[in-house]
Short mmCIF file of C-alpha atoms in Angstrom, two decimals:
data_model
loop_
_atom_site.label_atom_id
_atom_site.label_comp_id
_atom_site.label_asym_id
_atom_site.label_seq_id
_atom_site.Cartn_x
_atom_site.Cartn_y
_atom_site.Cartn_z
CA UNK A 1 -29.05 41.42 -11.67
CA UNK A 2 -32.06 39.28 -10.75
CA UNK A 3 -35.39 40.20 -12.35
CA UNK A 4 -38.82 39.10 -11.17
CA UNK A 5 -42.11 38.66 -12.98
CA UNK A 6 -44.05 39.79 -9.92
CA UNK A 7 -41.81 42.55 -8.68
CA UNK A 8 -42.77 43.55 -5.10
CA UNK A 9 -41.47 47.13 -5.51
CA UNK A 10 -44.26 49.59 -4.75
CA UNK A 11 -42.09 52.68 -4.58
CA UNK A 12 -38.52 53.66 -5.32
CA UNK A 13 -37.16 57.07 -4.44
CA UNK A 14 -33.92 58.94 -4.88
CA UNK A 15 -33.63 62.01 -2.71
CA UNK A 16 -31.18 64.89 -2.51
CA UNK A 17 -31.00 67.09 0.56
CA UNK A 18 -28.92 70.19 0.05
CA UNK A 19 -26.67 71.59 2.75
CA UNK A 20 -28.00 74.43 4.89
CA UNK A 21 -25.84 77.04 3.17
CA UNK A 22 -27.26 76.20 -0.27
CA UNK A 23 -29.07 79.23 -1.62
CA UNK A 24 -32.75 78.47 -1.91
CA UNK A 25 -35.72 80.63 -2.80
CA UNK A 26 -39.36 80.14 -3.61
CA UNK A 27 -38.72 80.44 -7.35
CA UNK A 28 -36.77 77.16 -7.49
CA UNK A 29 -39.77 74.77 -7.76
CA UNK A 30 -41.05 76.83 -10.69
CA UNK A 31 -37.64 76.78 -12.40
CA UNK A 32 -37.43 73.01 -12.00
CA UNK A 33 -40.96 72.66 -13.38
CA UNK A 34 -40.19 74.73 -16.45
CA UNK A 35 -37.21 72.47 -17.22
CA UNK A 36 -38.96 69.18 -16.46
CA UNK A 37 -42.52 69.77 -17.64
CA UNK A 38 -41.99 67.84 -20.87
CA UNK A 39 -41.97 64.59 -18.85
CA UNK A 40 -43.63 65.85 -15.65
CA UNK A 41 -46.48 68.13 -16.74
CA UNK A 42 -48.89 67.69 -13.80
CA UNK A 43 -48.28 70.00 -10.87
CA UNK A 44 -49.75 69.44 -7.38
CA UNK A 45 -49.29 71.04 -3.97
CA UNK A 46 -49.21 68.65 -0.99
CA UNK A 47 -48.45 68.86 2.70
CA UNK A 48 -47.87 66.74 5.75
CA UNK A 49 -47.55 67.17 9.47
CA UNK A 50 -44.22 66.42 11.09
CA UNK A 51 -43.55 66.27 14.82
CA UNK A 52 -40.21 67.85 15.58
CA UNK A 53 -38.63 66.56 18.77
CA UNK A 54 -36.57 69.29 20.32
CA UNK A 55 -35.95 67.41 23.57
CA UNK A 56 -32.77 65.43 24.17
CA UNK A 57 -34.57 62.17 24.83
CA UNK A 58 -33.53 59.21 22.72
CA UNK A 59 -36.95 57.60 22.70
CA UNK A 60 -39.86 59.18 20.82
CA UNK A 61 -41.79 61.46 23.15
CA UNK A 62 -44.32 64.21 22.69
CA UNK A 63 -42.69 66.22 25.48
CA UNK A 64 -41.01 69.28 24.03
CA UNK A 65 -42.23 68.40 20.56
CA UNK A 66 -43.75 70.82 18.09
CA UNK A 67 -45.89 70.16 15.04
CA UNK A 68 -44.92 71.65 11.72
CA UNK A 69 -46.93 71.55 8.54
CA UNK A 70 -44.54 70.94 5.67
CA UNK A 71 -45.67 72.03 2.23
CA UNK A 72 -44.19 70.54 -0.90
CA UNK A 73 -44.75 70.65 -4.62
CA UNK A 74 -44.88 67.61 -6.83
CA UNK A 75 -44.62 67.29 -10.60
CA UNK A 76 -46.13 64.09 -11.94
CA UNK A 77 -45.55 62.39 -15.25
CA UNK A 78 -48.42 61.80 -17.68
CA UNK A 79 -49.60 58.49 -16.21
CA UNK A 80 -48.86 59.64 -12.63
CA UNK A 81 -46.53 56.74 -11.85
CA UNK A 82 -43.49 58.94 -11.30
CA UNK A 83 -43.07 62.32 -9.68
CA UNK A 84 -40.54 64.90 -8.63
CA UNK A 85 -41.04 66.21 -5.12
CA UNK A 86 -39.59 69.60 -4.21
CA UNK A 87 -39.56 71.25 -0.81
CA UNK A 88 -37.06 73.57 0.83
CA UNK A 89 -33.52 72.31 0.12
CA UNK A 90 -34.89 68.91 -0.79
CA UNK A 91 -35.65 67.22 -4.06
CA UNK A 92 -36.61 63.65 -4.79
CA UNK A 93 -37.73 61.55 -7.68
CA UNK A 94 -40.21 58.84 -6.81
CA UNK A 95 -41.33 55.92 -8.96
CA UNK A 96 -44.43 54.04 -7.88
CA UNK A 97 -45.67 50.71 -9.11
CA UNK A 98 -45.19 49.43 -11.80
CA UNK A 99 -41.43 49.81 -11.45
CA UNK A 100 -39.76 49.07 -14.75
CA UNK A 101 -35.99 48.61 -14.44
CA UNK A 102 -33.08 50.26 -12.70
CA UNK A 103 -31.74 51.49 -16.04
CA UNK A 104 -35.03 53.21 -16.74
CA UNK A 105 -35.31 54.76 -13.27
CA UNK A 106 -31.64 55.81 -13.36
CA UNK A 107 -32.28 57.62 -16.63
CA UNK A 108 -34.83 59.85 -14.87
CA UNK A 109 -32.58 60.33 -11.83
CA UNK A 110 -29.83 61.58 -14.14
CA UNK A 111 -32.31 63.78 -15.99
CA UNK A 112 -33.49 65.41 -12.77
CA UNK A 113 -29.97 65.65 -11.38
CA UNK A 114 -28.86 67.53 -14.50
CA UNK A 115 -31.78 69.94 -14.18
CA UNK A 116 -30.93 70.43 -10.50
CA UNK A 117 -27.35 71.22 -11.46
CA UNK A 118 -28.60 73.88 -13.84
CA UNK A 119 -31.06 75.51 -11.43
CA UNK A 120 -29.37 75.25 -8.02
CA UNK A 121 -25.83 76.21 -7.04
CA UNK A 122 -24.38 73.49 -4.81
CA UNK A 123 -21.10 71.63 -4.25
CA UNK A 124 -22.19 68.72 -2.10
CA UNK A 125 -25.13 67.33 -0.19
CA UNK A 126 -26.31 67.07 3.36
CA UNK A 127 -27.72 63.73 2.43
CA UNK A 128 -28.44 61.54 -0.58
CA UNK A 129 -30.82 58.61 -0.26
CA UNK A 130 -31.94 55.74 -2.41
CA UNK A 131 -34.93 53.91 -0.98
CA UNK A 132 -36.92 50.92 -2.18
CA UNK A 133 -40.21 49.90 -0.57
CA UNK A 134 -41.40 46.38 -1.36
CA UNK A 135 -44.89 45.16 -0.56
CA UNK A 136 -44.71 41.39 -0.22
CA UNK A 137 -47.92 39.38 -0.32
CA UNK A 138 -47.72 35.70 0.56
CA UNK A 139 -50.87 33.67 0.00
CA UNK A 140 -50.84 31.82 3.30
CA UNK A 141 -52.90 32.30 6.44
CA UNK A 142 -50.04 31.64 8.80
CA UNK A 143 -46.35 31.58 8.08
CA UNK A 144 -43.04 31.13 9.77
CA UNK A 145 -41.12 34.28 8.68
CA UNK A 146 -37.94 32.17 8.56
CA UNK A 147 -39.32 30.31 5.56
CA UNK A 148 -39.43 33.47 3.46
CA UNK A 149 -37.07 35.95 5.05
CA UNK A 150 -33.44 35.99 6.15
CA UNK A 151 -34.23 39.01 8.35
CA UNK A 152 -36.85 38.35 11.01
CA UNK A 153 -37.35 38.88 14.75
CA UNK A 154 -35.72 36.43 17.11
CA UNK A 155 -38.24 35.46 19.79
CA UNK A 156 -36.81 33.63 22.81
CA UNK A 157 -38.26 30.32 23.94
CA UNK A 158 -39.76 31.85 27.09
CA UNK A 159 -41.80 34.30 25.03
CA UNK A 160 -45.12 33.50 23.34
CA UNK A 161 -44.33 31.96 19.98
CA UNK A 162 -47.33 33.39 18.20
CA UNK A 163 -47.29 37.03 17.03
CA UNK A 164 -49.94 39.01 15.21
CA UNK A 165 -47.52 41.56 13.86
CA UNK A 166 -43.91 42.61 14.10
CA UNK A 167 -41.44 45.30 13.12
CA UNK A 168 -37.83 44.31 12.74
CA UNK A 169 -34.92 46.20 11.34
CA UNK A 170 -31.31 47.19 11.48
CA UNK A 171 -28.88 49.71 10.12
CA UNK A 172 -25.84 48.44 8.24
CA UNK A 173 -22.82 50.71 7.86
CA UNK A 174 -21.05 51.01 4.49
CA UNK A 175 -17.92 52.73 3.16
CA UNK A 176 -16.34 53.26 6.60
CA UNK A 177 -19.63 54.58 7.97
CA UNK A 178 -19.90 57.29 5.35
CA UNK A 179 -23.08 55.54 4.19
CA UNK A 180 -25.70 53.49 6.00
CA UNK A 181 -28.52 51.27 4.95
CA UNK A 182 -31.61 51.02 7.11
CA UNK A 183 -33.63 47.86 6.52
CA UNK A 184 -37.06 47.26 8.02
CA UNK A 185 -39.45 44.37 7.69
CA UNK A 186 -42.95 45.17 8.95
CA UNK A 187 -46.25 43.25 8.85
CA UNK A 188 -48.94 45.11 6.93
CA UNK A 189 -52.71 45.09 6.42
CA UNK A 190 -53.21 42.04 4.16
CA UNK A 191 -55.06 41.86 0.86
CA UNK A 192 -57.47 39.34 2.38
CA UNK A 193 -57.68 36.91 5.28
CA UNK A 194 -55.74 34.25 3.36
CA UNK A 195 -52.75 36.47 2.72
CA UNK A 196 -49.87 37.71 4.86
CA UNK A 197 -48.46 41.09 3.82
CA UNK A 198 -45.17 42.74 4.70
CA UNK A 199 -43.19 45.76 3.65
CA UNK A 200 -39.48 45.31 3.19
CA UNK A 201 -38.12 48.85 3.27
CA UNK A 202 -34.51 49.41 2.24
CA UNK A 203 -33.13 52.93 2.61
CA UNK A 204 -29.50 53.45 1.63
CA UNK A 205 -28.16 56.90 2.41
CA UNK A 206 -25.18 59.14 2.79
CA UNK A 207 -24.87 59.80 6.51
CA UNK A 208 -21.68 61.89 6.52
CA UNK A 209 -22.81 65.25 5.19
CA UNK A 210 -20.75 66.86 2.41
CA UNK A 211 -18.63 63.76 1.88
CA UNK A 212 -19.80 63.23 -1.70
CA UNK A 213 -19.12 66.02 -4.17
CA UNK A 214 -21.62 66.97 -6.83
CA UNK A 215 -19.60 65.35 -9.64
CA UNK A 216 -19.39 62.05 -7.69
CA UNK A 217 -23.14 61.86 -7.10
CA UNK A 218 -24.18 59.62 -9.98
CA UNK A 219 -21.44 57.10 -9.11
CA UNK A 220 -22.61 57.17 -5.50
CA UNK A 221 -26.16 56.41 -6.63
CA UNK A 222 -25.04 53.51 -8.84
CA UNK A 223 -23.09 52.04 -5.93
CA UNK A 224 -26.05 52.58 -3.58
CA UNK A 225 -28.26 50.66 -5.97
CA UNK A 226 -25.79 47.75 -6.07
CA UNK A 227 -25.83 47.56 -2.28
CA UNK A 228 -29.62 47.86 -2.09
CA UNK A 229 -29.95 45.00 -4.53
CA UNK A 230 -27.55 42.81 -2.53
CA UNK A 231 -29.43 43.59 0.67
CA UNK A 232 -32.77 42.80 -0.92
CA UNK A 233 -31.49 39.43 -2.12
CA UNK A 234 -29.91 38.87 1.29
CA UNK A 235 -33.25 39.46 3.02
CA UNK A 236 -35.26 36.85 1.15
CA UNK A 237 -35.16 33.08 0.79
CA UNK A 238 -35.56 30.94 -2.31
CA UNK A 239 -39.16 30.27 -1.29
CA UNK A 240 -39.91 33.97 -1.66
CA UNK A 241 -37.96 34.18 -4.92
CA UNK A 242 -40.34 31.54 -6.16
CA UNK A 243 -43.32 33.72 -5.17
CA UNK A 244 -41.85 36.61 -7.17
CA UNK A 245 -41.09 34.37 -10.15
CA UNK A 246 -37.55 34.87 -11.29
CA UNK A 247 -37.11 35.80 -14.99
CA UNK A 248 -34.57 33.33 -16.40
CA UNK B 1 -41.76 31.66 15.74
CA UNK B 2 -45.04 31.61 13.87
CA UNK B 3 -46.64 34.76 12.60
CA UNK B 4 -50.22 35.00 11.51
CA UNK B 5 -52.70 37.69 10.72
CA UNK B 6 -55.43 38.04 13.31
CA UNK B 7 -57.50 41.04 14.05
CA UNK B 8 -55.97 42.26 17.23
CA UNK B 9 -54.93 45.44 18.92
CA UNK B 10 -51.81 43.81 20.33
CA UNK B 11 -48.78 46.07 20.20
CA UNK B 12 -46.11 45.51 17.64
CA UNK B 13 -42.96 43.79 18.81
CA UNK B 14 -39.92 45.85 18.02
CA UNK B 15 -36.56 44.22 17.65
CA UNK B 16 -33.58 46.39 17.01
CA UNK B 17 -29.87 45.81 16.63
CA UNK B 18 -28.53 46.84 20.08
CA UNK B 19 -25.14 47.79 18.68
CA UNK B 20 -26.85 50.43 16.61
CA UNK B 21 -28.69 51.95 19.56
CA UNK B 22 -26.99 55.28 19.13
CA UNK B 23 -28.18 55.42 15.60
CA UNK B 24 -31.83 55.05 16.42
CA UNK B 25 -32.05 58.81 16.63
CA UNK B 26 -31.52 58.82 12.92
CA UNK B 27 -34.48 56.61 12.28
CA UNK B 28 -37.85 57.86 11.24
CA UNK B 29 -40.21 56.96 14.04
CA UNK B 30 -43.85 56.59 13.36
CA UNK B 31 -45.91 57.69 16.32
CA UNK B 32 -48.71 55.20 16.84
CA UNK B 33 -51.26 57.61 18.21
CA UNK B 34 -51.17 60.04 15.32
CA UNK B 35 -50.29 59.95 11.68
CA UNK B 36 -47.14 61.96 11.80
CA UNK B 37 -43.42 61.48 11.42
CA UNK B 38 -41.31 61.83 14.50
CA UNK B 39 -38.00 63.51 13.85
CA UNK B 40 -35.13 64.84 15.85
CA UNK B 41 -34.96 68.64 15.79
CA UNK B 42 -31.36 68.75 14.64
CA UNK B 43 -31.88 66.21 11.95
CA UNK B 44 -35.26 67.24 10.73
CA UNK B 45 -34.40 66.81 7.10
CA UNK B 46 -31.70 64.20 7.24
CA UNK B 47 -33.34 60.97 8.24
CA UNK B 48 -35.16 58.76 5.83
CA UNK B 49 -35.76 59.29 2.16
CA UNK B 50 -39.36 60.37 1.93
CA UNK B 51 -41.75 58.00 0.27
CA UNK B 52 -45.52 58.09 0.08
CA UNK B 53 -46.14 54.33 0.27
CA UNK B 54 -45.03 53.87 3.89
CA UNK B 55 -47.20 56.82 4.88
CA UNK B 56 -50.18 54.94 3.43
CA UNK B 57 -49.19 51.55 4.86
CA UNK B 58 -49.00 53.02 8.38
CA UNK B 59 -52.56 54.25 8.03
CA UNK B 60 -53.76 50.86 6.74
CA UNK B 61 -52.05 49.21 9.72
CA UNK B 62 -53.95 51.58 11.99
CA UNK B 63 -57.27 50.52 10.44
CA UNK B 64 -56.26 46.88 10.76
CA UNK B 65 -55.43 47.39 14.44
CA UNK B 66 -58.78 49.01 15.23
CA UNK B 67 -60.49 46.06 13.52
CA UNK B 68 -61.93 48.12 10.68
CA UNK B 69 -63.03 46.30 7.55
CA UNK B 70 -61.04 47.25 4.47
CA UNK B 71 -63.09 46.30 1.43
CA UNK B 72 -61.07 45.47 -1.68
CA UNK B 73 -57.75 46.43 -0.04
CA UNK B 74 -55.91 46.54 -3.38
CA UNK B 75 -58.32 49.18 -4.65
CA UNK B 76 -58.09 51.18 -1.41
CA UNK B 77 -54.27 50.97 -1.52
CA UNK B 78 -54.14 52.12 -5.12
CA UNK B 79 -56.34 55.11 -4.34
CA UNK B 80 -54.38 56.08 -1.24
CA UNK B 81 -51.03 55.81 -3.01
CA UNK B 82 -52.37 58.41 -5.41
CA UNK B 83 -53.78 60.55 -2.57
CA UNK B 84 -51.65 59.99 0.57
CA UNK B 85 -53.12 63.04 2.29
CA UNK B 86 -56.53 61.36 2.16
CA UNK B 87 -54.99 58.39 4.01
CA UNK B 88 -53.93 60.62 6.89
CA UNK B 89 -57.25 62.44 6.85
CA UNK B 90 -59.14 59.14 7.10
CA UNK B 91 -57.13 58.23 10.17
CA UNK B 92 -57.84 61.60 11.74
CA UNK B 93 -61.56 61.06 11.10
CA UNK B 94 -61.45 57.51 12.51
CA UNK B 95 -59.94 58.96 15.68
CA UNK B 96 -62.77 61.51 15.82
CA UNK B 97 -65.28 58.66 15.47
CA UNK B 98 -63.77 56.90 18.46
CA UNK B 99 -64.30 60.09 20.47
CA UNK B 100 -67.94 60.51 19.46
CA UNK B 101 -69.07 56.85 19.50
CA UNK B 102 -68.57 53.97 21.91
CA UNK B 103 -66.62 50.79 21.21
CA UNK B 104 -69.59 49.07 19.51
CA UNK B 105 -69.01 51.17 16.41
CA UNK B 106 -67.54 49.42 13.38
CA UNK B 107 -65.73 51.16 10.54
CA UNK B 108 -65.51 50.03 6.95
CA UNK B 109 -63.11 51.64 4.50
CA UNK B 110 -63.85 51.33 0.80
CA UNK B 111 -63.63 53.07 -2.55
CA UNK B 112 -66.90 54.48 -3.83
CA UNK B 113 -67.66 56.12 -7.13
CA UNK B 114 -70.55 57.85 -8.82
CA UNK B 115 -70.15 55.87 -12.07
CA UNK B 116 -68.49 58.85 -13.66
CA UNK B 117 -64.87 59.12 -14.82
CA UNK B 118 -62.47 60.19 -12.04
CA UNK B 119 -65.30 60.21 -9.52
CA UNK B 120 -63.69 57.69 -7.15
CA UNK B 121 -63.35 58.67 -3.53
CA UNK B 122 -62.53 57.06 -0.21
CA UNK B 123 -65.56 56.34 1.95
CA UNK B 124 -65.50 55.46 5.62
CA UNK B 125 -68.75 53.73 6.57
CA UNK B 126 -69.70 53.82 10.19
CA UNK B 127 -71.95 51.07 11.56
CA UNK B 128 -73.58 50.97 14.99
CA UNK B 129 -75.96 48.44 16.59
CA UNK B 130 -78.76 51.00 17.01
CA UNK B 131 -79.47 53.99 14.80
CA UNK B 132 -81.12 56.91 16.52
CA UNK B 133 -81.29 60.57 15.45
CA UNK B 134 -78.07 61.40 17.17
CA UNK B 135 -76.02 59.16 14.86
CA UNK B 136 -76.39 61.43 11.83
CA UNK B 137 -75.90 64.49 14.03
CA UNK B 138 -72.61 63.11 15.29
CA UNK B 139 -71.55 62.17 11.76
CA UNK B 140 -72.33 65.73 10.59
CA UNK B 141 -70.31 67.13 13.46
CA UNK B 142 -67.29 65.03 12.51
CA UNK B 143 -67.68 66.00 8.85
CA UNK B 144 -67.57 69.66 9.84
CA UNK B 145 -64.21 69.03 11.49
CA UNK B 146 -62.56 67.92 8.24
CA UNK B 147 -64.48 69.37 5.27
CA UNK B 148 -62.32 72.48 5.05
CA UNK B 149 -59.17 70.36 4.94
CA UNK B 150 -60.39 68.68 1.75
CA UNK B 151 -60.04 71.96 -0.18
CA UNK B 152 -56.26 71.56 -0.31
CA UNK B 153 -56.31 67.89 -1.28
CA UNK B 154 -56.41 66.17 -4.63
CA UNK B 155 -58.64 63.29 -3.54
CA UNK B 156 -62.01 63.15 -1.81
CA UNK B 157 -63.19 61.52 1.40
CA UNK B 158 -66.59 60.94 2.96
CA UNK B 159 -67.65 59.71 6.38
CA UNK B 160 -71.11 58.21 6.15
CA UNK B 161 -73.24 55.24 7.18
CA UNK B 162 -75.11 52.57 5.26
CA UNK B 163 -77.34 51.89 8.31
CA UNK B 164 -76.13 48.27 8.45
CA UNK B 165 -75.40 46.45 11.69
CA UNK B 166 -71.77 45.82 12.62
CA UNK B 167 -70.60 42.47 11.21
#
């Protein structure tokens, strides 16, 4: 496992989505809070707007779309660097910067998973996800993405060779397409005019609903983390490793 | 290919693995014109693991694209990661500004505080070439459109002006 002095991780999240038939009621967030408040004592209510596309079009379109306001509850730890997010049939644990280690984060995932097991009756999941968002700042005014990344857009010779921003990504299948990992590299608002900023977003998830049983979940998560780590290392070059400063 | 940061409204290039075209329905799309997720009705809750950071980064990209100044971006980022709803609210307000002012308006996003503990808030400064009485009236009108929304949020946000000229 490679460790970096300047870790680019700005958020890591492990999310469980329960199958539609899982019994759920409004008391569940409160039950989770009463079990987890020792480490997550700060309670907040948040919301966000989501556009639901009910049309059959493949491309995003506002036609036939409806807007839903989704409420969710979060329980934050003392220093507000980690929180549990609970909404209907969904629970996640999010760690923001500074990210310590996988072993440390895993400890909290297991802790929350055990509480979930106690409070909710379920056999399997609709989806499990492990996602890492990295914010990468490179102190250069202009760069060739190839120098720092192994995943970058391919721009044909007949196209303009200068870009001001890009989004590039792909989905890799794993375990006979039971799992998938979505990887996206996107240019971001920089820290200053002498810096280029990117997010490298790696989201490994179970895409075949109900194919991992509850008692296999923690093994699935450990495996997901191994794959995420390999993908992260596969996305960057030695020049970027140097920017992060490998701990030897 | 060279990539550099320049203030521009040019659209993002999007390169996708064609063999995975069928899977794009499972991807969380960010709609450029509004700060919302775009999800397929049948897969509403089964797409991407939800994180707050990308929500914030999308808003910061929006401000970059409209050529807004982001003062001390690290500080702004830190604040918005703690209060992601304020990020989306600020974008909503910036869109209101573009409806009430012409293209000569300049926006500046920064963190302000009243020198008291926990008094930090996100401020969006609006700058125009000429200040007449209608500027404050229009600012007040926009404030009215979002003040009630702040009641449900943990952070604070203010649209104001410092009466400077656009830089």
